[in-house]
Tab-separated table of C-alpha atoms and ligand atoms in Angstrom:
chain	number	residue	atom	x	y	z
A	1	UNK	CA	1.722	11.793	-123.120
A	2	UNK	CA	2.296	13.276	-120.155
A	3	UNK	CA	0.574	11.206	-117.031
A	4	UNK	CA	-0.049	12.751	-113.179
A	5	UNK	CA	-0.715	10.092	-110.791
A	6	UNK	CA	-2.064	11.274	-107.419
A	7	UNK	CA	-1.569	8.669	-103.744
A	8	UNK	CA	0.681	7.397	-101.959
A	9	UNK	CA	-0.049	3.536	-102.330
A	10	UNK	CA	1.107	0.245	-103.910
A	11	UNK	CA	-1.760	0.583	-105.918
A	12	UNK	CA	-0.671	4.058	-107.414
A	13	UNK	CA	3.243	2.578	-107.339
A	14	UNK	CA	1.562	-0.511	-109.666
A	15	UNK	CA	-0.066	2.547	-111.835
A	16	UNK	CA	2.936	4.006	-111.950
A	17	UNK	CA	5.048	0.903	-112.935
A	18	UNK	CA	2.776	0.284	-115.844
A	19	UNK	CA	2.368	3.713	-116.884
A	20	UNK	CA	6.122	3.838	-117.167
A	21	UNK	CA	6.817	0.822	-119.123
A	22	UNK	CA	4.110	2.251	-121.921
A	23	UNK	CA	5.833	4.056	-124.924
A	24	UNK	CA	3.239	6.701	-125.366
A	25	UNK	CA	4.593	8.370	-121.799
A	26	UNK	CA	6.990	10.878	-122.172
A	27	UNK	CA	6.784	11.888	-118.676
A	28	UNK	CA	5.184	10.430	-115.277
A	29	UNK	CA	4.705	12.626	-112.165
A	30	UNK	CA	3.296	11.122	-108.923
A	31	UNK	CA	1.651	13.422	-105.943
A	32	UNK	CA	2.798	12.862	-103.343
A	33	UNK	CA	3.832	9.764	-103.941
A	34	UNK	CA	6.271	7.296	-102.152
A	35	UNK	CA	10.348	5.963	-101.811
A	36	UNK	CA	9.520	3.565	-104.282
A	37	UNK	CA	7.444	5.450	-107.049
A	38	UNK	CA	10.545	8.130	-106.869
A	39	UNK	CA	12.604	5.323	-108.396
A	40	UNK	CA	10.195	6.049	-112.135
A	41	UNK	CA	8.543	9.272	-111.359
A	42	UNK	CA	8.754	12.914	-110.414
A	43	UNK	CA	7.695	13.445	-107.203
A	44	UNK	CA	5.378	16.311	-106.304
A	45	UNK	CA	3.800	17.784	-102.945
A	46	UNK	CA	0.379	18.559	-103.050
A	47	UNK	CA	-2.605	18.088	-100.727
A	48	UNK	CA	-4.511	15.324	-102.860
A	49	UNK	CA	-7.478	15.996	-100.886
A	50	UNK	CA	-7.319	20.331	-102.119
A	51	UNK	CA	-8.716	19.765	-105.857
A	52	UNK	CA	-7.755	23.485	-106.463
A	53	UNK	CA	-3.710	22.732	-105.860
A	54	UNK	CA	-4.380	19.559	-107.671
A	55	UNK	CA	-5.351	20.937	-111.117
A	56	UNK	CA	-2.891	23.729	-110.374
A	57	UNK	CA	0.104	21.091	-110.238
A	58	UNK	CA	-1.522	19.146	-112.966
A	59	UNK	CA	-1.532	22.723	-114.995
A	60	UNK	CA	1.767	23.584	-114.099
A	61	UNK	CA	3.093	20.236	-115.242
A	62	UNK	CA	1.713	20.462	-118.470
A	63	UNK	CA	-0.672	17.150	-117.658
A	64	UNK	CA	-2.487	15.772	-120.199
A	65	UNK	CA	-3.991	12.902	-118.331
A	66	UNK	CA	-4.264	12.773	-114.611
A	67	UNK	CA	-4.789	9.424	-112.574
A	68	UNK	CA	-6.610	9.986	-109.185
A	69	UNK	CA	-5.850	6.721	-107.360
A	70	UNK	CA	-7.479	6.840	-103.759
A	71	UNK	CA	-11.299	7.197	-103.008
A	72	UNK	CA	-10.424	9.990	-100.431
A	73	UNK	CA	-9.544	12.273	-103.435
A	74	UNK	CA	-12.706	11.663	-105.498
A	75	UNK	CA	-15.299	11.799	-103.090
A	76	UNK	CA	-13.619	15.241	-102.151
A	77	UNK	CA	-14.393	16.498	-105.701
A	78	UNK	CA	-11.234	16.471	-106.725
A	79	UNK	CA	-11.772	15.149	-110.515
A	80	UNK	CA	-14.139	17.513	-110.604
A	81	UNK	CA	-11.636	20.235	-110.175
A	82	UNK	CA	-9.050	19.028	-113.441
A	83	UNK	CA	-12.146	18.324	-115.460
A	84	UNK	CA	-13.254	21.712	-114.977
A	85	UNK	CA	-9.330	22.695	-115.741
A	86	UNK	CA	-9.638	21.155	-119.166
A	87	UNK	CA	-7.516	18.088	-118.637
A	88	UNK	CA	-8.267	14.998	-119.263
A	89	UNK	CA	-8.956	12.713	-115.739
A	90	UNK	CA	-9.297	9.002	-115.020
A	91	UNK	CA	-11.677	9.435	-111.736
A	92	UNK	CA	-15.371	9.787	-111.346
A	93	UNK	CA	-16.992	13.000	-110.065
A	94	UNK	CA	-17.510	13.655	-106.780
A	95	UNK	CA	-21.556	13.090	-107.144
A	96	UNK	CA	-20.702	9.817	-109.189
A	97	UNK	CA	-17.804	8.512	-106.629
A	98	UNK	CA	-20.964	7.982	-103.923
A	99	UNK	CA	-21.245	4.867	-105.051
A	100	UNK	CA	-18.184	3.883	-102.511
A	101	UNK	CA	-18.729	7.377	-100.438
A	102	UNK	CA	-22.093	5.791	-99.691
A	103	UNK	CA	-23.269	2.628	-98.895
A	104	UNK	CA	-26.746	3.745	-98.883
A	105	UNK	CA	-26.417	5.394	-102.343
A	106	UNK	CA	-24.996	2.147	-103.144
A	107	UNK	CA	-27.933	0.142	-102.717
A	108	UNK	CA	-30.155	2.532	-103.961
A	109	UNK	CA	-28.571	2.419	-107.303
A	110	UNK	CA	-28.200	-1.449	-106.704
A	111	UNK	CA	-32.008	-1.962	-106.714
A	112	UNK	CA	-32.896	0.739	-109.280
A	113	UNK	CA	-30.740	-0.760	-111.721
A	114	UNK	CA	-31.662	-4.257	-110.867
A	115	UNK	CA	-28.078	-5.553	-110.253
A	116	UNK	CA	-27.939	-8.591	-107.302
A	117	UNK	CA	-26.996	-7.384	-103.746
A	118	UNK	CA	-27.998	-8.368	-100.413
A	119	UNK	CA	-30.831	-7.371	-98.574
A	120	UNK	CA	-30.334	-4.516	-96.076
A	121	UNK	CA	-32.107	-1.926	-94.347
A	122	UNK	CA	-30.256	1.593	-93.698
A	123	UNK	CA	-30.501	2.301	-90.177
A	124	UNK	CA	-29.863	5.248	-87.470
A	125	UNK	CA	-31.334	4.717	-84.478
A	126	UNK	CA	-30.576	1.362	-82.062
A	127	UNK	CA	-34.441	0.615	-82.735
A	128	UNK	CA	-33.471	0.139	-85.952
A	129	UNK	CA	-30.329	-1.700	-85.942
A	130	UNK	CA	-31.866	-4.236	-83.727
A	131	UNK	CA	-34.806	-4.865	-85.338
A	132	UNK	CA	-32.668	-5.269	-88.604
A	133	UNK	CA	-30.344	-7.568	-87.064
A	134	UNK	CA	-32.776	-9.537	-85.603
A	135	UNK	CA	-34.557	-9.609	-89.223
A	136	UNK	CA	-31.087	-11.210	-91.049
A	137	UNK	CA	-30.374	-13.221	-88.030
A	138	UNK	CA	-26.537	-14.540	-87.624
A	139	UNK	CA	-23.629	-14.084	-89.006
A	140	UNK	CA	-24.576	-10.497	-88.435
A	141	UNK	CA	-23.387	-7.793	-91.288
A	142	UNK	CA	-23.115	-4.033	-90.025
A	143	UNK	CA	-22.033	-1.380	-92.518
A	144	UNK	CA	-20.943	1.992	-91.514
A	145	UNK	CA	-22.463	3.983	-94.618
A	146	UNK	CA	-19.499	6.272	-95.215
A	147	UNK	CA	-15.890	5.668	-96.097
A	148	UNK	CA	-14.087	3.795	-93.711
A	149	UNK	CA	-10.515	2.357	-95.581
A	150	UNK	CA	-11.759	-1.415	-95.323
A	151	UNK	CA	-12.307	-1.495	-92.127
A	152	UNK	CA	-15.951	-0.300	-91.341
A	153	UNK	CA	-17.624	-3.555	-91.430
A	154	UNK	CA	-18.160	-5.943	-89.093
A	155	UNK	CA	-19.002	-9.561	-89.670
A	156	UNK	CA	-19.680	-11.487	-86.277
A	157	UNK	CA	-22.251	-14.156	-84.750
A	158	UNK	CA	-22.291	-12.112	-81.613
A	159	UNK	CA	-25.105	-9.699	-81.336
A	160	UNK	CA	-23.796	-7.229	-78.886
A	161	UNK	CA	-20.719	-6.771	-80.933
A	162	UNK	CA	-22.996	-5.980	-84.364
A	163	UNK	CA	-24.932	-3.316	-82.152
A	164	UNK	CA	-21.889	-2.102	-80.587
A	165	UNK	CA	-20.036	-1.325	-84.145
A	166	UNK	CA	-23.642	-0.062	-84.608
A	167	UNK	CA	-23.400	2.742	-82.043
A	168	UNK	CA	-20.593	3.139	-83.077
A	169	UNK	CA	-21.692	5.188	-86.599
A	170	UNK	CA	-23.780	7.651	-87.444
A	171	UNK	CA	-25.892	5.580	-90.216
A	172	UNK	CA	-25.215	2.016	-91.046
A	173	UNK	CA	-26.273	-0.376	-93.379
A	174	UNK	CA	-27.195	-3.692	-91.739
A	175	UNK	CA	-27.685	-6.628	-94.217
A	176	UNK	CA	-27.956	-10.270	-94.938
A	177	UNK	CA	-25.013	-12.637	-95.039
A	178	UNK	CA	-23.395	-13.933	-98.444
A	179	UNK	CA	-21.757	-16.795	-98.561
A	180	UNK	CA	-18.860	-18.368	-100.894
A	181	UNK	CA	-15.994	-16.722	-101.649
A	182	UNK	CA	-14.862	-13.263	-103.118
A	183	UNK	CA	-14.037	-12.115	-106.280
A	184	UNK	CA	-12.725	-8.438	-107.168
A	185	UNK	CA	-13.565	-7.435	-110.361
A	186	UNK	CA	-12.723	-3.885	-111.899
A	187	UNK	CA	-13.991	-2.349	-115.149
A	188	UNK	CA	-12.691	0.385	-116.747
A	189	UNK	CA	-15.440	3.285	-118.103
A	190	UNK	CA	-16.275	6.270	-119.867
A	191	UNK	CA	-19.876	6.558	-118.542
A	192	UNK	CA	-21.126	4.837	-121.564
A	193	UNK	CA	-18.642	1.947	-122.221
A	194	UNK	CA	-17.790	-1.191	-119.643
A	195	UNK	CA	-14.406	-2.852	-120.338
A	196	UNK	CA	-14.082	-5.345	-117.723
A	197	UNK	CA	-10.358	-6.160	-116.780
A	198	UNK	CA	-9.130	-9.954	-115.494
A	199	UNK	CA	-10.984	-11.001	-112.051
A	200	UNK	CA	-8.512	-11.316	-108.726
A	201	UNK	CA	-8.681	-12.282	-105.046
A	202	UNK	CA	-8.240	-10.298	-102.319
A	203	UNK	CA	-7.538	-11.165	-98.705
A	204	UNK	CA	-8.973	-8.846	-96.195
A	205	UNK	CA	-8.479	-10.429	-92.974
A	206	UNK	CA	-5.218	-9.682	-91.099
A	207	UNK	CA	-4.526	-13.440	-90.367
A	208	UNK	CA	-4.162	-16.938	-92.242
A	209	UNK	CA	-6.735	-18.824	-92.496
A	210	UNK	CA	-8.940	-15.900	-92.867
A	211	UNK	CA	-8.992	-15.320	-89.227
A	212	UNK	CA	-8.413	-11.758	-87.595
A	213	UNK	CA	-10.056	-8.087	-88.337
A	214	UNK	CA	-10.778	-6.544	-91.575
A	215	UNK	CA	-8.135	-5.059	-93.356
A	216	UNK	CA	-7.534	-2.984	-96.428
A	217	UNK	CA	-6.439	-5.894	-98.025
A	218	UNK	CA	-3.186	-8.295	-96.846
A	219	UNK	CA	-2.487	-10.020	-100.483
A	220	UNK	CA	-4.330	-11.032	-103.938
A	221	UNK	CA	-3.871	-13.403	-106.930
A	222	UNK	CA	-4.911	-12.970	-110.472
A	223	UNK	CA	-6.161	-15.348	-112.516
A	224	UNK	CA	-9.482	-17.663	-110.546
A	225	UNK	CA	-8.223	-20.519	-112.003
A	226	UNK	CA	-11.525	-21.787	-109.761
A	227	UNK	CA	-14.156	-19.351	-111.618
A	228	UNK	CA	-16.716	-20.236	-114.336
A	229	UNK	CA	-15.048	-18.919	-117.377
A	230	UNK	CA	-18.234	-17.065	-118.023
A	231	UNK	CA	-17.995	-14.893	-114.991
A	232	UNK	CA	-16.651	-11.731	-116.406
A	233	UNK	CA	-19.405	-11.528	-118.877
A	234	UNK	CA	-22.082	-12.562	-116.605
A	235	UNK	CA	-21.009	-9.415	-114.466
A	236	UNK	CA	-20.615	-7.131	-116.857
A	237	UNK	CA	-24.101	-7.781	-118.471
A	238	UNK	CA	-25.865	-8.003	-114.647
A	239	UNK	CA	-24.113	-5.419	-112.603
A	240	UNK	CA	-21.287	-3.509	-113.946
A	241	UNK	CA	-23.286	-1.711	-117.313
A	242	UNK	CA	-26.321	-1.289	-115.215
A	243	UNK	CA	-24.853	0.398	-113.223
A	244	UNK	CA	-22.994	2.338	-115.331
A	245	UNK	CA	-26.522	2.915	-117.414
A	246	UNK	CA	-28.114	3.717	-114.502
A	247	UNK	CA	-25.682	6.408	-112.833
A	248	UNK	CA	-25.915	8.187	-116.188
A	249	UNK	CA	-29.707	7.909	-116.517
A	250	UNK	CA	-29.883	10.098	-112.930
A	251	UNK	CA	-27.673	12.956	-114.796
A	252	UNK	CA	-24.168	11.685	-112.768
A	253	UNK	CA	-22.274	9.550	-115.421
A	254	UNK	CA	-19.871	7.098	-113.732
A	255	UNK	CA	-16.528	7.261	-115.697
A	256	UNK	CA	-13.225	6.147	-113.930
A	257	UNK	CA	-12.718	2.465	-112.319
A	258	UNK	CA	-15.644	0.492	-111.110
A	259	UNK	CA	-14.640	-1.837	-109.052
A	260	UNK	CA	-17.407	-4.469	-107.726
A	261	UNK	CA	-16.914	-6.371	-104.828
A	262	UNK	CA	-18.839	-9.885	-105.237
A	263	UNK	CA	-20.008	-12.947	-103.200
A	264	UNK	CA	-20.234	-16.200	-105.676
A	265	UNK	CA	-22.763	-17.660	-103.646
A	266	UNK	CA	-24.776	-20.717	-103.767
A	267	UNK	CA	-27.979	-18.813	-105.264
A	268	UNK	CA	-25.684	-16.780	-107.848
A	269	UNK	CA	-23.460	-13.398	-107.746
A	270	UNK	CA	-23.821	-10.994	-105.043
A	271	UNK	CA	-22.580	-7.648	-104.901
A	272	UNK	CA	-21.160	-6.977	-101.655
A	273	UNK	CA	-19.397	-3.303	-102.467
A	274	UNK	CA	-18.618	-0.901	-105.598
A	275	UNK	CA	-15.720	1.173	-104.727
A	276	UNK	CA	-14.963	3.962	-107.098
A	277	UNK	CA	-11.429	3.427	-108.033
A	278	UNK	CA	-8.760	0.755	-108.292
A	279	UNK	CA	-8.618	-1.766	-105.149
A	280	UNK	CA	-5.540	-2.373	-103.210
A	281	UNK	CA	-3.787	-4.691	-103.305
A	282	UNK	CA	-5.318	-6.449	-106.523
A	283	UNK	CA	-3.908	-3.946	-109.056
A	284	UNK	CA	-0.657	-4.980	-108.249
A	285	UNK	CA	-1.903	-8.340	-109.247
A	286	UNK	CA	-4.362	-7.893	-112.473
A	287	UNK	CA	-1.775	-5.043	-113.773
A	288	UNK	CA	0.942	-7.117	-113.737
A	289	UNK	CA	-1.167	-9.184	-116.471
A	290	UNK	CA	-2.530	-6.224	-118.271
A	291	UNK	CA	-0.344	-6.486	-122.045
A	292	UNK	CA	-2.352	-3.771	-123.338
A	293	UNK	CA	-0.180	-0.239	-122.869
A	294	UNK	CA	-2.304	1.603	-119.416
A	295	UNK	CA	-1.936	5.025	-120.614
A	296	UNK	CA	-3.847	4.482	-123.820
A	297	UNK	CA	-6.671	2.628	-121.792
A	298	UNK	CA	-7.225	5.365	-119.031
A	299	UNK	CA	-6.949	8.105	-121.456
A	300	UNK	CA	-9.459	6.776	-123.529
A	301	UNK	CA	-11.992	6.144	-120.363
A	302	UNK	CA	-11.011	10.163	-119.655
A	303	UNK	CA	-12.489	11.484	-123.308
A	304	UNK	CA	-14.978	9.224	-123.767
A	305	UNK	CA	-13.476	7.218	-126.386
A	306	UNK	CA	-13.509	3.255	-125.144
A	307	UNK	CA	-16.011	2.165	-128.048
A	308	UNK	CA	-12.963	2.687	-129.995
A	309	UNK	CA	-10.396	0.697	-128.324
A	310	UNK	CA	-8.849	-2.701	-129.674
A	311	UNK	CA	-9.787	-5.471	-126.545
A	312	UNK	CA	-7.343	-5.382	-124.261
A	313	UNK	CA	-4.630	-8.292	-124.175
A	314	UNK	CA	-4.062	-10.385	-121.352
A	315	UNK	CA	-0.311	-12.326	-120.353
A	316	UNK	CA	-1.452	-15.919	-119.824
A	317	UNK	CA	0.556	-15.909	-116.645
A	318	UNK	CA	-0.184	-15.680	-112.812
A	319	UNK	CA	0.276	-13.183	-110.764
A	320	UNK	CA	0.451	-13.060	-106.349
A	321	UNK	CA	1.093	-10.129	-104.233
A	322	UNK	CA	1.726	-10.082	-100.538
A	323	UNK	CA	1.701	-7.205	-98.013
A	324	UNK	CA	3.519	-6.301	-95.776
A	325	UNK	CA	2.472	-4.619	-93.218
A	326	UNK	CA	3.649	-2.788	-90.131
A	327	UNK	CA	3.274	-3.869	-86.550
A	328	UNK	CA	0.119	-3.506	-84.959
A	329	UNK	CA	-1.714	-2.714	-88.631
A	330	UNK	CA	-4.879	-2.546	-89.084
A	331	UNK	CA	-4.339	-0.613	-85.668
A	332	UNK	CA	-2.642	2.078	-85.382
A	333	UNK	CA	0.816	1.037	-87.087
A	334	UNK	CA	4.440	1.258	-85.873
A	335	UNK	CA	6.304	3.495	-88.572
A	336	UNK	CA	9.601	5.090	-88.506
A	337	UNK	CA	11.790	1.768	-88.832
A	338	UNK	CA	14.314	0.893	-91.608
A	339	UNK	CA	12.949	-1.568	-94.171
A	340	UNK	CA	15.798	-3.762	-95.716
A	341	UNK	CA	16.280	-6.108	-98.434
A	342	UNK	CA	14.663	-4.509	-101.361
A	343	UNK	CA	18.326	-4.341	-103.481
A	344	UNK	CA	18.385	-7.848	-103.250
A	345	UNK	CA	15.282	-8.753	-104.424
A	346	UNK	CA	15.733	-6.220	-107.241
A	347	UNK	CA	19.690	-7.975	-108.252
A	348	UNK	CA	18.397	-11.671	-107.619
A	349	UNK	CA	14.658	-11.499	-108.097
A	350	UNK	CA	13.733	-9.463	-110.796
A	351	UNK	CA	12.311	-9.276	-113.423
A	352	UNK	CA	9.768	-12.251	-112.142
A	353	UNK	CA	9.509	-10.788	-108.709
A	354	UNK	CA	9.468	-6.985	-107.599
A	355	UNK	CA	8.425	-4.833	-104.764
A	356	UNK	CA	5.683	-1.543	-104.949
A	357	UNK	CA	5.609	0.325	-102.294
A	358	UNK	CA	2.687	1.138	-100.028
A	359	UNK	CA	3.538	3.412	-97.189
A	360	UNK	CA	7.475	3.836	-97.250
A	361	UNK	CA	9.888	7.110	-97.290
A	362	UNK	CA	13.197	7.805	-97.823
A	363	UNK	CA	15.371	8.983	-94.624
A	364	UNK	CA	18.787	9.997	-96.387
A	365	UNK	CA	20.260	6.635	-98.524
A	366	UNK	CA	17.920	4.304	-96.317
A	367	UNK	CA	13.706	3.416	-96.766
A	368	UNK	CA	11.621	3.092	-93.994
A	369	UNK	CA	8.234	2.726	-92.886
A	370	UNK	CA	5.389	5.296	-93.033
A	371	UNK	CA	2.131	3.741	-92.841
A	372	UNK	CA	0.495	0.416	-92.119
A	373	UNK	CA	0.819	-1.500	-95.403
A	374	UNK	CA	4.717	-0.952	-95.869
A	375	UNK	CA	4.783	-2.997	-99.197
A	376	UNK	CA	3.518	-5.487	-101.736
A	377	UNK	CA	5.760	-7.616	-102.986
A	378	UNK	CA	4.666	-9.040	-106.395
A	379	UNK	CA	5.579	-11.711	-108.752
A	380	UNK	CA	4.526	-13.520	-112.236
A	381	UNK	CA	5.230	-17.150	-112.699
A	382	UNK	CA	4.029	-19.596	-115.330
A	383	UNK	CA	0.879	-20.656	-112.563
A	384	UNK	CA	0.056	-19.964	-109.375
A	385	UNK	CA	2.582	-22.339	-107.807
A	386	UNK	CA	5.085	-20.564	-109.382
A	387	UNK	CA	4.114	-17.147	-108.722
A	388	UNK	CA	3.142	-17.854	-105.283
A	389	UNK	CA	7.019	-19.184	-104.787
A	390	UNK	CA	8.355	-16.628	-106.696
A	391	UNK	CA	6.429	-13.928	-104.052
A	392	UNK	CA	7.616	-15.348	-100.962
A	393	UNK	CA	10.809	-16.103	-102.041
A	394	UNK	CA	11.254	-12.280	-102.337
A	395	UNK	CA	9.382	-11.762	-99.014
A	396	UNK	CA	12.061	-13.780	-96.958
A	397	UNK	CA	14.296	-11.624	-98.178
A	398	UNK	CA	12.938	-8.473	-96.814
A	399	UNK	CA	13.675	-7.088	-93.116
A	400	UNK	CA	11.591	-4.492	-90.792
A	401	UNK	CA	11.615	-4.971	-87.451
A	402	UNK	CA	8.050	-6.105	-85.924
A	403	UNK	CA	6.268	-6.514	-89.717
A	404	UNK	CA	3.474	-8.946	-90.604
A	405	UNK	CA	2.462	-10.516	-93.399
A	406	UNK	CA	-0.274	-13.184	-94.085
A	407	UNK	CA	2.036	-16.933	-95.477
A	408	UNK	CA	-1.183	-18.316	-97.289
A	409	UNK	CA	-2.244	-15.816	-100.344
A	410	UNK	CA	-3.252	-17.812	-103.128
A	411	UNK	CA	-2.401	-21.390	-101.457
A	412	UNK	CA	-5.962	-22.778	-101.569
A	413	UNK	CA	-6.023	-21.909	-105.112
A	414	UNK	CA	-2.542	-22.828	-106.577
A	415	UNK	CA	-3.149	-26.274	-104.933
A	416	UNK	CA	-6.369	-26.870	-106.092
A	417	UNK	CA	-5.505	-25.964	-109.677
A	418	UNK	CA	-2.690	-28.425	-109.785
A	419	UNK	CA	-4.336	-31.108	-108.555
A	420	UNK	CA	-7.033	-29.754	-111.738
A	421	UNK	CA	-4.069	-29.264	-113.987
B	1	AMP	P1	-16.765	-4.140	-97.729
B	1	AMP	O1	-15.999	-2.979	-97.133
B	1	AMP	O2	-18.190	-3.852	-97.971
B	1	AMP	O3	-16.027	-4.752	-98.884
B	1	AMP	O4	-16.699	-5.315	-96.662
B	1	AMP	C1	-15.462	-5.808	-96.199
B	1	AMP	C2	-15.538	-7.310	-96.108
B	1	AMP	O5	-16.561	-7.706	-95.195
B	1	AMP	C3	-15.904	-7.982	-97.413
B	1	AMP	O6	-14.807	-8.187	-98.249
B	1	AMP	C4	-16.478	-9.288	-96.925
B	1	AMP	O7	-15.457	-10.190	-96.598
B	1	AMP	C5	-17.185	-8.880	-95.664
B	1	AMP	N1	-18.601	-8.629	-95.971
B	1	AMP	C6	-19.168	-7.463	-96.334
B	1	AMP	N2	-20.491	-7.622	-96.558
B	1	AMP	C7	-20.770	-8.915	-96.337
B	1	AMP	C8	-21.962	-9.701	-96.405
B	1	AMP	N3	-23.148	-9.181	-96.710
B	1	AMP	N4	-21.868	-11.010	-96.105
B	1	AMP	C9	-20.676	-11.557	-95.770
B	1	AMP	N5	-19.532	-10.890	-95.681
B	1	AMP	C10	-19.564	-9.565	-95.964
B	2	LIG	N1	-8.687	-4.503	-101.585
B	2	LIG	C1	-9.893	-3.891	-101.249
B	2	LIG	C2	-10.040	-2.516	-101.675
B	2	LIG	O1	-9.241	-1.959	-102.392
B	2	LIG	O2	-11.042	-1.922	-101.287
């Protein structure tokens, strides 16, 4: 099989690592693709955003399965585009990718199909974001309704700040706060079928302790060694095949990556996002757990043909990923500096520990940086404790002048599963 991945991220570097180690792929192309995806794939040019040029490379190349990884992509229409080529894609259409394009869509399909979310009014005038604000009451929750790379929400107890984020955006969603903590939760579909992969955590603020602004995502773990066993299933049959049920009921079949963003809170699960494709950085996490071979599982989400497919196989290992990230990210990041270290994780390291890139490039025989995650350096260990060790280990090792990176991903949990254990 021969696979086109299109991005630039860890995430599509994690795709690509898996894709590569399945038998079934005879040949991997990435567009455009990164210094450390060049190391296992052919690397292409192409505006990812132009779905035209897209199922021309993907033509050209002889595809016969195309991986969209970024949101940017499918809202665009660009799966549309290679559908309407004739090959095979793993990516919703541009009408079904609202879900994440949209907030409002969101929780319009939310209450049609019954699925838990919370509260909110849509809002566009200041009338209405402080009458809506003043409704929830503090911590206040402000939305902008279109895409925004993680960092369009605002969670704060002070009120001007809400209404200034507020006037900031066209439309917003303002909505009620959910407590308890987060759980990411992808499942793979053809429109019809929900396979539901391993739950992870993700760590969106830029600081430990969960302090600083909203990121795209600064490090995850995978397995909850904290969650009721039951979760998955409880999710699948309350929110993720509703949804999918519903999005095909209105004529727009959803089939691709669902990824729901939930709040275990005291009064049950929440859905706090969907996003429309795989999240960044927990790929790098529940991928690295995945036994069964990826290209076998997208491609049968692309035809339509998950009823078919064996249940997928799990490693009974941890996994921990942690970013790191350029100076200044989630502002506008520092790039252009050398990034060191990465042949000596890869000779003393591997195979427990490895690094996928995020935003890196090759300048001549060195790597450097390119965007505001820089990398996400990834380990498996026999529990979180190891993992976690394993991860930073690897992460001491690497040099770029000004970087960041958040010391406590996965600490809470590996120490409170071996004081379970
Ligand atoms: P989102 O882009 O919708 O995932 O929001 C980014 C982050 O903001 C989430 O991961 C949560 O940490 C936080 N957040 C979003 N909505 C809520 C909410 N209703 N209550 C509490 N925190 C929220
Ligand atoms: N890690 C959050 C996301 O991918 O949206």
């Amino acid at each position: 099989m021969k696979v086109l991945v299109i991005g630039t991220g860890a995430r599509e570097h994690a795709l690509c690592r898996s894709l590569s180690l399945d038998p079934d792929v005879t040949a991997l192309h990435c567009a455009p693709g990164n210094a450390g995806i060049a190391e296992i794939a052919e690397l292409h040019q192409v505006d990812a955003l132009d779905g035209a040029a897209v199922a021309a490379l993907a033509g050209r190349l002889g595809a016969d399965l195309v991986v969209i990884g970024p949101e940017a992509p499918l809202v665009a229409g660009v799966a549309d585009a290679v559908r309407e080529a004739g090959i095979p894609v793993f990516g919703p259409s541009r009408e079904a990718a609202r879900l994440e394009g949209s907030k409002a869509f969101a929780k319009d399909v939310m209450a049609a199909a019954g699925v838990p979310t919370a509260r909110s009014y849509v809002c566009t005038t200041a009338e209405e974001v402080a009458s809506a604000l003043d409704a929830f009451g503090a911590p206040y929750v402000v939305k902008d309704d279109g895409l925004a790379a993680g960092k369009g929400v605002v969670v704060t107890d002070d009120l001007e700040a809400a209404k200034a984020h507020a006037a900031a955006c066209d439309r917003v969603v303002v909505e009620e706060y959910l407590d308890g903590p987060e759980v990411s939760l992808f499942a793979v579909t053809d429109g019809e079928t929900v396979v539901p992969l391993q739950p992870a955590q993700d760590f969106k603020r830029a600081l430990d302790g969960d302090q600083g602004p909203n990121t795209g995502g600064m490090g995850a773990y995978s397995p909850l060694p904290w969650a009721d066993p039951k979760l998955v299933d409880e999710v699948k049959e309350t929110v993720l095949q509703p949804t999918v049920d519903e999005l095909r009921r209105r004529g727009t079949p959803f089939s691709g990556l669902l990824y729901a963003g939930l709040a275990i809170t005291s009064r049950g699960v929440r859905v706090i996002e969907f996003n429309a494709r795989f999240g960044d950085p927990e790929t790098q996490v529940v991928l690295a757990r995945l036994k069964t071979p990826l290209a076998g599982l997208l491609m049968a989400a692309a035809t339509g043909n998950l009823a078919h497919l064996e249940p997928l196989r799990w490693s009974d290992e941890a996994a921990v990923t942690v970013v790191i990230a350029s100076h200044n990210y989630p502002g506008t990041p520092r790039t252009g500096d050398p990034v060191t270290g990465l042949d000596e994780i890869a000779a003393k390291d591997a195979p427990h520990a490895y690094v996928l890139h995020a935003g890196t490039r090759k300048e001549g025989d060195s790597v450097v940086s390119a965007g505001g995650r820089v990398l996400s350096v990834t380990a498996t260990g026999a529990d979180l404790t190891e993992a976690r060790e394993r991860a930073y280990r690897s992460v001491a090792r690497i040099r770029l002048e000004g970087s960041q990176h958040r010391t406590d991903i996965a600490a809470k949990a590996a120490e409170a599963a071996a004081q379970g254990a």
